[in-house]
Tab-separated table of C-alpha atoms in Angstrom:
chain	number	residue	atom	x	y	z
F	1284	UNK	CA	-15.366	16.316	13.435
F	1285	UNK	CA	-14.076	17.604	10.092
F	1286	UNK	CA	-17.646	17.752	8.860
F	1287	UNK	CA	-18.410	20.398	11.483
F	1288	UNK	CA	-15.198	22.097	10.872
F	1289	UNK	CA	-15.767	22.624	7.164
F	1290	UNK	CA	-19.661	23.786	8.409
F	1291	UNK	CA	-18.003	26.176	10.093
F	1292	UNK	CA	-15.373	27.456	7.779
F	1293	UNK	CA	-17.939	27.669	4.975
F	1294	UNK	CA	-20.624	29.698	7.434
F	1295	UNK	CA	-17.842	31.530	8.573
F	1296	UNK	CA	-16.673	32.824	5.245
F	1297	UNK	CA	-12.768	32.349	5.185
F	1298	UNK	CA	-10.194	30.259	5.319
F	1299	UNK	CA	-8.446	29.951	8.827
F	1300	UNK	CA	-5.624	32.240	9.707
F	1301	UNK	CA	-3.079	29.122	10.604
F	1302	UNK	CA	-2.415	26.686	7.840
F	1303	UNK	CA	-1.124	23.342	8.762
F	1304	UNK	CA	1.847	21.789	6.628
F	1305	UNK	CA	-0.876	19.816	4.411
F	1306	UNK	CA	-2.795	22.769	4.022
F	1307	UNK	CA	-0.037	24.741	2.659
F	1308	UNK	CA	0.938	21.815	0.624
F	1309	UNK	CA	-3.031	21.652	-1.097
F	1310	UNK	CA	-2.063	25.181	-1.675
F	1311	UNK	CA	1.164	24.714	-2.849
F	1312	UNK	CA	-0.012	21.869	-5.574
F	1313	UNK	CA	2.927	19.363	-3.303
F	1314	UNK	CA	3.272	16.770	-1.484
F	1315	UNK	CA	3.007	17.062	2.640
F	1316	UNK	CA	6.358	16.042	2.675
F	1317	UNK	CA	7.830	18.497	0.784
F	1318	UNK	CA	6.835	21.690	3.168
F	1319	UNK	CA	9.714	20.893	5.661
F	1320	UNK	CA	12.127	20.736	2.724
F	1321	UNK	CA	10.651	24.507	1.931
F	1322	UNK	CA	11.293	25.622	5.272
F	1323	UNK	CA	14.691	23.952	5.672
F	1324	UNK	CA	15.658	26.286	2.409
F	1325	UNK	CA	14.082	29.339	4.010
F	1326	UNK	CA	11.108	29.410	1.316
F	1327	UNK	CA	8.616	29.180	3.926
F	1328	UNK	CA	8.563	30.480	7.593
F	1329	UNK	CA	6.404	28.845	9.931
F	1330	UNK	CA	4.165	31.186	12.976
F	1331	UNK	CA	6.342	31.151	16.316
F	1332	UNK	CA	9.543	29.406	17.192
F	1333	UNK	CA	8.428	25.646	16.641
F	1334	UNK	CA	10.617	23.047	18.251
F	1335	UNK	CA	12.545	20.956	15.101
F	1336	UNK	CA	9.755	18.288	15.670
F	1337	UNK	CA	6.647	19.793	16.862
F	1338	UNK	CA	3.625	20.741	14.754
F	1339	UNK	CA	4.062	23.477	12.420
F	1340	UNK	CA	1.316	26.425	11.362
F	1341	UNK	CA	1.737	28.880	8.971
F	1342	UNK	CA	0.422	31.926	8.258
F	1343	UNK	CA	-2.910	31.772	5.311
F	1344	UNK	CA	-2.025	35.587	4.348
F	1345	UNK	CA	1.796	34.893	4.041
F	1346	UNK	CA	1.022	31.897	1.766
F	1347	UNK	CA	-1.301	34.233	-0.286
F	1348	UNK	CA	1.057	36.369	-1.221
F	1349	UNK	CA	4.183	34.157	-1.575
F	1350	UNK	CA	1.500	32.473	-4.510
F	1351	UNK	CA	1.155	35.551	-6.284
F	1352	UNK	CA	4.745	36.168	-6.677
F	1353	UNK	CA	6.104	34.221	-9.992
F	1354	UNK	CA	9.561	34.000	-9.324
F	1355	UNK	CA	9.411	32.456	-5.354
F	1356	UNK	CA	6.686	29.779	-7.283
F	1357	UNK	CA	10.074	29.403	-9.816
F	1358	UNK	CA	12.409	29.061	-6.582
F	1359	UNK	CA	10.378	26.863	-4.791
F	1360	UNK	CA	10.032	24.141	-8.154
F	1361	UNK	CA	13.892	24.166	-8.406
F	1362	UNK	CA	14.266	23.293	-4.737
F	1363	UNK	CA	12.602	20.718	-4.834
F	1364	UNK	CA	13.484	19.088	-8.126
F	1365	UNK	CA	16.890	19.767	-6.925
F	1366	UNK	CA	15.960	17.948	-3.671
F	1367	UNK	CA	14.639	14.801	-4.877
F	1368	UNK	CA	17.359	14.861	-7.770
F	1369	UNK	CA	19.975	14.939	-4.783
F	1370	UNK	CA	17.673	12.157	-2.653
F	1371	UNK	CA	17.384	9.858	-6.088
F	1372	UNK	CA	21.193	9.925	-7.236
F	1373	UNK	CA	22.295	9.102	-3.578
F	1374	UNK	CA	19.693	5.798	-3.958
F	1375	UNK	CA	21.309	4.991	-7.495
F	1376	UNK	CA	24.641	2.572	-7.796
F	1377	UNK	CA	27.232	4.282	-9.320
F	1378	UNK	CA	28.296	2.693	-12.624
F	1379	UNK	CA	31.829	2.786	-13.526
F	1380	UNK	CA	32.705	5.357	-16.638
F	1381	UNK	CA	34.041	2.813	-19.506
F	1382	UNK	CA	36.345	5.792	-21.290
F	1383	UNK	CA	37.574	6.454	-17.498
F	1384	UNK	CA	38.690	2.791	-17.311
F	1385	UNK	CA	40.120	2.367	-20.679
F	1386	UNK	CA	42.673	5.700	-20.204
F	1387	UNK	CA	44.084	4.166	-16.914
């Protein structure tokens, strides 16, 4: 089946008007998983009023432009270093500050 739908993307001589969250993310040069952490900061709006957990599409000419403009590309990189920063300290142990200890 997605032989016959790249046949007919390449006969039909564009890309499709909906982009799917991996699609975006090809575009994008990310991860799948990082698209709902896009639209969760309001970088990216997906088509229609999707419920929280349903499929989401968005729009091939909105994610055109958005990748021409150099400062949303800068946005979106510090969101999500920011993100996974956040996601990795919260994983780490604290370890106890030795100069904090020793003024006690």
């Amino acid at each position: 089946m997605q032989n016959e739908h790249n046949t007919f993307l390449a006969l039909f001589g564009a890309p499709p008007a909906r982009l799917s969250s991996q699609q975006v993310a090809w575009v994008l040069n990310c991860q799948a998983h990082d698209v709902p952490i896009l639209v969760t900061a309001g970088l990216l709006r997906p088509l229609g009023n999707p419920c929280p957990n349903s499929v989401k599409y968005f729009s091939t000419i909105d994610v055109r432009e958005l990748t021409q403009d150099r400062r949303w590309l800068g946005k979106i990189t510090r969101t999500l270093s920011e993100h996974w920063r956040n996601k990795n300290a919260q994983r780490r142990p604290k370890k106890p500050n030795p100069k904090a200890a020793e003024s006690s």
